[in-house]
Amino acid sequence: MFRSFRRLLLTGTPLQNNLTELWALLQFLMSGTNFANLKEFGDWFANPLEKAIEMGNVLDDETQQRVAKLHQVLRPYLLRRLKRDVEKELPSKYEHLVFCPLSKRQRFLYDEFMARVQTRHDLQSGMYQKIANILMQLRKVCNHPDLFEVRPIVTSFAMPRSAVTDFEIKELLVRRQLLHDAEEHVSLDVLGLQFIGHQDTSLIAALETRRLDATAQLPFIGDDPGAPPPHDVRTAAGYRAYSEHQRHAATIARWTHIGYLNRLRCARMPLYSTELLRALKSFARPMPARSPRRSCARWRAASSARLSSRCRTRAGSSRRPRRTSGRRARRCSRRG
């Protein structure tokens, strides 16, 4: 995730807002290790800390154990300096109070929020979290009214929303689906749709592999995880039982998938076995190709000498007709 040799976090307090931020800090420090995920971390520490905040100083034994466990997790990674250790090195503290009156809008929002029925009900309940939320909302009003209630933008430069805005996201999704190649993520061999594959296997070897299939001997094959226990995160025993059941169910599912793949691979049968392909190749023996140069030489050697002589005679008669006719006459007279 992050490639670094040393990591340092500078923070005022690790638990400032909620446990999610604390988990993110620890995950950054211990990335690459078997650190708990956010759900497990929240199940372990969120509910006890909320209970501790609600109960105040009175904590039961289980909550005290969870708080001590959280301190044990943080201690190796927390470098803390107490005030009594560094008080002499700090400069003198000066505090200046400047009173700023609220604006008209801030005063209106402040009074309107305090006059709400829900706000009065939360104040009467006396719960720490609800009162803290009320103070946070009032703090937003005092800092800036737009933090509490966002005002609409009223300006002549505000442009109306484009008609194609709603279709931009859809177009992006459609283009992503069109560019997505499903064949890269789907194995036709596993689905049994590659009919002409595994043709280098003989029929005898395929039958022997099917006979030696030992999928039934794999562990956890055919086991039933049973009904899950109640998801009780308030007690350590209940959380441990639920986590153990989830881990056992995941193990059974993984081994069941392994058995399915093993049974599928052992049941493969070639469409054309090596015996059939070898037999077909033995009957079809193609004749060796002849060299074109040798074929032309043989054709020239086997051509008729008489035909070639006739061609030369005709060529000679066209060039020297008188001489050729005289020779023929002499030959005829001699023969006579």
mmCIF file of N, CA and C in Angstrom, residues 194-249:
data_model
loop_
_atom_site.group_PDB
_atom_site.id
_atom_site.type_symbol
_atom_site.label_atom_id
_atom_site.label_comp_id
_atom_site.label_asym_id
_atom_site.label_seq_id
_atom_site.Cartn_x
_atom_site.Cartn_y
_atom_site.Cartn_z
ATOM 1 N N GLN A 194 -15.211 -24.833 -23.447
ATOM 2 C CA GLN A 194 -14.100 -24.960 -24.390
ATOM 3 C C GLN A 194 -14.086 -26.408 -24.889
ATOM 4 N N PHE A 195 -14.862 -26.670 -25.960
ATOM 5 C CA PHE A 195 -15.134 -28.040 -26.380
ATOM 6 C C PHE A 195 -13.933 -28.705 -27.039
ATOM 7 N N ILE A 196 -13.100 -27.948 -27.712
ATOM 8 C CA ILE A 196 -11.985 -28.559 -28.435
ATOM 9 C C ILE A 196 -10.682 -28.418 -27.666
ATOM 10 N N GLY A 197 -10.760 -28.153 -26.391
ATOM 11 C CA GLY A 197 -9.550 -28.073 -25.591
ATOM 12 C C GLY A 197 -9.138 -29.436 -25.062
ATOM 13 N N HIS A 198 -7.903 -29.519 -24.596
ATOM 14 C CA HIS A 198 -7.357 -30.746 -24.002
ATOM 15 C C HIS A 198 -7.369 -31.909 -25.001
ATOM 16 N N GLN A 199 -7.028 -31.620 -26.256
ATOM 17 C CA GLN A 199 -6.991 -32.678 -27.255
ATOM 18 C C GLN A 199 -5.692 -33.459 -27.215
ATOM 19 N N ASP A 200 -4.758 -33.052 -26.371
ATOM 20 C CA ASP A 200 -3.505 -33.791 -26.244
ATOM 21 C C ASP A 200 -3.585 -34.882 -25.188
ATOM 22 N N THR A 201 -4.787 -35.193 -24.721
ATOM 23 C CA THR A 201 -5.003 -36.224 -23.702
ATOM 24 C C THR A 201 -5.614 -37.452 -24.357
ATOM 25 N N SER A 202 -5.096 -38.583 -24.010
ATOM 26 C CA SER A 202 -5.649 -39.824 -24.553
ATOM 27 C C SER A 202 -6.917 -40.203 -23.802
ATOM 28 N N LEU A 203 -7.730 -41.018 -24.423
ATOM 29 C CA LEU A 203 -8.986 -41.436 -23.813
ATOM 30 C C LEU A 203 -8.740 -42.299 -22.581
ATOM 31 N N ILE A 204 -7.720 -43.136 -22.630
ATOM 32 C CA ILE A 204 -7.419 -44.001 -21.481
ATOM 33 C C ILE A 204 -6.973 -43.160 -20.285
ATOM 34 N N ALA A 205 -6.131 -42.149 -20.534
ATOM 35 C CA ALA A 205 -5.676 -41.289 -19.437
ATOM 36 C C ALA A 205 -6.826 -40.479 -18.850
ATOM 37 N N ALA A 206 -7.752 -40.019 -19.694
ATOM 38 C CA ALA A 206 -8.895 -39.264 -19.189
ATOM 39 C C ALA A 206 -9.799 -40.135 -18.329
ATOM 40 N N LEU A 207 -10.050 -41.367 -18.759
ATOM 41 C CA LEU A 207 -10.874 -42.279 -17.958
ATOM 42 C C LEU A 207 -10.193 -42.636 -16.644
ATOM 43 N N GLU A 208 -8.881 -42.815 -16.668
ATOM 44 C CA GLU A 208 -8.160 -43.137 -15.439
ATOM 45 C C GLU A 208 -8.168 -41.952 -14.468
ATOM 46 N N THR A 209 -8.054 -40.729 -14.993
ATOM 47 C CA THR A 209 -8.123 -39.545 -14.133
ATOM 48 C C THR A 209 -9.495 -39.404 -13.504
ATOM 49 N N ARG A 210 -10.547 -39.682 -14.269
ATOM 50 C CA ARG A 210 -11.891 -39.629 -13.702
ATOM 51 C C ARG A 210 -12.080 -40.695 -12.632
ATOM 52 N N ARG A 211 -11.486 -41.849 -12.817
ATOM 53 C CA ARG A 211 -11.637 -42.916 -11.822
ATOM 54 C C ARG A 211 -10.890 -42.589 -10.531
ATOM 55 N N LEU A 212 -9.771 -41.881 -10.641
ATOM 56 C CA LEU A 212 -8.962 -41.549 -9.470
ATOM 57 C C LEU A 212 -9.380 -40.238 -8.814
ATOM 58 N N ASP A 213 -10.539 -39.710 -9.140
ATOM 59 C CA ASP A 213 -11.004 -38.462 -8.531
ATOM 60 C C ASP A 213 -11.219 -38.665 -7.031
ATOM 61 N N ALA A 214 -10.514 -37.878 -6.220
ATOM 62 C CA ALA A 214 -10.586 -37.998 -4.755
ATOM 63 C C ALA A 214 -11.180 -36.742 -4.138
ATOM 64 N N THR A 215 -12.159 -36.147 -4.812
ATOM 65 C CA THR A 215 -12.764 -34.937 -4.271
ATOM 66 C C THR A 215 -13.482 -35.201 -2.961
ATOM 67 N N ALA A 216 -14.072 -36.373 -2.837
ATOM 68 C CA ALA A 216 -14.801 -36.684 -1.603
ATOM 69 C C ALA A 216 -13.886 -36.792 -0.393
ATOM 70 N N GLN A 217 -12.583 -36.961 -0.609
ATOM 71 C CA GLN A 217 -11.652 -37.090 0.512
ATOM 72 C C GLN A 217 -11.137 -35.739 1.013
ATOM 73 N N LEU A 218 -11.495 -34.645 0.349
ATOM 74 C CA LEU A 218 -11.045 -33.334 0.805
ATOM 75 C C LEU A 218 -11.708 -32.971 2.124
ATOM 76 N N PRO A 219 -11.033 -32.174 2.971
ATOM 77 C CA PRO A 219 -11.641 -31.807 4.261
ATOM 78 C C PRO A 219 -12.792 -30.830 4.080
ATOM 79 N N PHE A 220 -13.736 -30.898 4.982
ATOM 80 C CA PHE A 220 -14.893 -30.003 5.059
ATOM 81 C C PHE A 220 -15.820 -30.138 3.856
ATOM 82 N N ILE A 221 -15.691 -31.212 3.059
ATOM 83 C CA ILE A 221 -16.586 -31.400 1.925
ATOM 84 C C ILE A 221 -17.902 -31.976 2.442
ATOM 85 N N GLY A 222 -18.988 -31.300 2.145
ATOM 86 C CA GLY A 222 -20.294 -31.749 2.591
ATOM 87 C C GLY A 222 -20.660 -31.311 3.990
ATOM 88 N N ASP A 223 -19.807 -30.551 4.678
ATOM 89 C CA ASP A 223 -20.130 -30.098 6.029
ATOM 90 C C ASP A 223 -21.103 -28.930 5.967
ATOM 91 N N ASP A 224 -21.908 -28.830 7.001
ATOM 92 C CA ASP A 224 -22.888 -27.754 7.106
ATOM 93 C C ASP A 224 -22.481 -26.842 8.258
ATOM 94 N N PRO A 225 -22.246 -25.551 7.994
ATOM 95 C CA PRO A 225 -21.839 -24.686 9.104
ATOM 96 C C PRO A 225 -22.909 -24.478 10.144
ATOM 97 N N GLY A 226 -24.160 -24.728 9.789
ATOM 98 C CA GLY A 226 -25.238 -24.552 10.746
ATOM 99 C C GLY A 226 -25.698 -23.110 10.837
ATOM 100 N N ALA A 227 -26.676 -22.902 11.689
ATOM 101 C CA ALA A 227 -27.217 -21.555 11.858
ATOM 102 C C ALA A 227 -26.226 -20.683 12.622
ATOM 103 N N PRO A 228 -26.032 -19.453 12.194
ATOM 104 C CA PRO A 228 -25.077 -18.589 12.897
ATOM 105 C C PRO A 228 -25.611 -18.170 14.256
ATOM 106 N N PRO A 229 -24.749 -17.997 15.227
ATOM 107 C CA PRO A 229 -25.188 -17.509 16.544
ATOM 108 C C PRO A 229 -25.563 -16.040 16.459
ATOM 109 N N PRO A 230 -26.245 -15.522 17.448
ATOM 110 C CA PRO A 230 -26.592 -14.091 17.419
ATOM 111 C C PRO A 230 -25.346 -13.216 17.419
ATOM 112 N N HIS A 231 -25.433 -12.135 16.672
ATOM 113 C CA HIS A 231 -24.295 -11.219 16.543
ATOM 114 C C HIS A 231 -24.226 -10.332 17.790
ATOM 115 N N ASP A 232 -23.684 -10.892 18.836
ATOM 116 C CA ASP A 232 -23.574 -10.196 20.111
ATOM 117 C C ASP A 232 -22.166 -9.632 20.243
ATOM 118 N N VAL A 233 -22.052 -8.315 20.186
ATOM 119 C CA VAL A 233 -20.744 -7.667 20.309
ATOM 120 C C VAL A 233 -20.553 -7.009 21.666
ATOM 121 N N ARG A 234 -21.518 -7.159 22.547
ATOM 122 C CA ARG A 234 -21.393 -6.543 23.865
ATOM 123 C C ARG A 234 -20.618 -7.417 24.839
ATOM 124 N N THR A 235 -20.535 -8.700 24.533
ATOM 125 C CA THR A 235 -19.769 -9.615 25.382
ATOM 126 C C THR A 235 -18.659 -10.240 24.555
ATOM 127 N N ALA A 236 -17.549 -10.515 25.217
ATOM 128 C CA ALA A 236 -16.412 -11.109 24.511
ATOM 129 C C ALA A 236 -16.728 -12.522 24.044
ATOM 130 N N ALA A 237 -17.469 -13.286 24.864
ATOM 131 C CA ALA A 237 -17.805 -14.664 24.484
ATOM 132 C C ALA A 237 -18.730 -14.691 23.267
ATOM 133 N N GLY A 238 -19.725 -13.797 23.244
ATOM 134 C CA GLY A 238 -20.633 -13.762 22.100
ATOM 135 C C GLY A 238 -19.936 -13.343 20.822
ATOM 136 N N TYR A 239 -19.070 -12.361 20.915
ATOM 137 C CA TYR A 239 -18.331 -11.927 19.727
ATOM 138 C C TYR A 239 -17.375 -13.010 19.256
ATOM 139 N N ARG A 240 -16.746 -13.734 20.195
ATOM 140 C CA ARG A 240 -15.820 -14.796 19.818
ATOM 141 C C ARG A 240 -16.565 -15.939 19.137
ATOM 142 N N ALA A 241 -17.764 -16.289 19.636
ATOM 143 C CA ALA A 241 -18.543 -17.368 19.018
ATOM 144 C C ALA A 241 -18.998 -16.980 17.615
ATOM 145 N N TYR A 242 -19.429 -15.744 17.445
ATOM 146 C CA TYR A 242 -19.866 -15.304 16.120
ATOM 147 C C TYR A 242 -18.702 -15.270 15.136
ATOM 148 N N SER A 243 -17.557 -14.775 15.569
ATOM 149 C CA SER A 243 -16.389 -14.726 14.682
ATOM 150 C C SER A 243 -15.912 -16.121 14.314
ATOM 151 N N GLU A 244 -15.949 -17.046 15.274
ATOM 152 C CA GLU A 244 -15.537 -18.421 14.978
ATOM 153 C C GLU A 244 -16.474 -19.075 13.974
ATOM 154 N N HIS A 245 -17.777 -18.820 14.093
ATOM 155 C CA HIS A 245 -18.726 -19.386 13.131
ATOM 156 C C HIS A 245 -18.501 -18.802 11.739
ATOM 157 N N GLN A 246 -18.263 -17.507 11.630
ATOM 158 C CA GLN A 246 -18.007 -16.895 10.331
ATOM 159 C C GLN A 246 -16.730 -17.445 9.701
ATOM 160 N N ARG A 247 -15.709 -17.655 10.515
ATOM 161 C CA ARG A 247 -14.454 -18.201 10.005
ATOM 162 C C ARG A 247 -14.647 -19.645 9.528
ATOM 163 N N HIS A 248 -15.418 -20.430 10.286
ATOM 164 C CA HIS A 248 -15.673 -21.826 9.896
ATOM 165 C C HIS A 248 -16.504 -21.889 8.614
ATOM 166 N N ALA A 249 -17.497 -21.018 8.482
ATOM 167 C CA ALA A 249 -18.315 -21.004 7.261
ATOM 168 C C ALA A 249 -17.482 -20.602 6.046
#
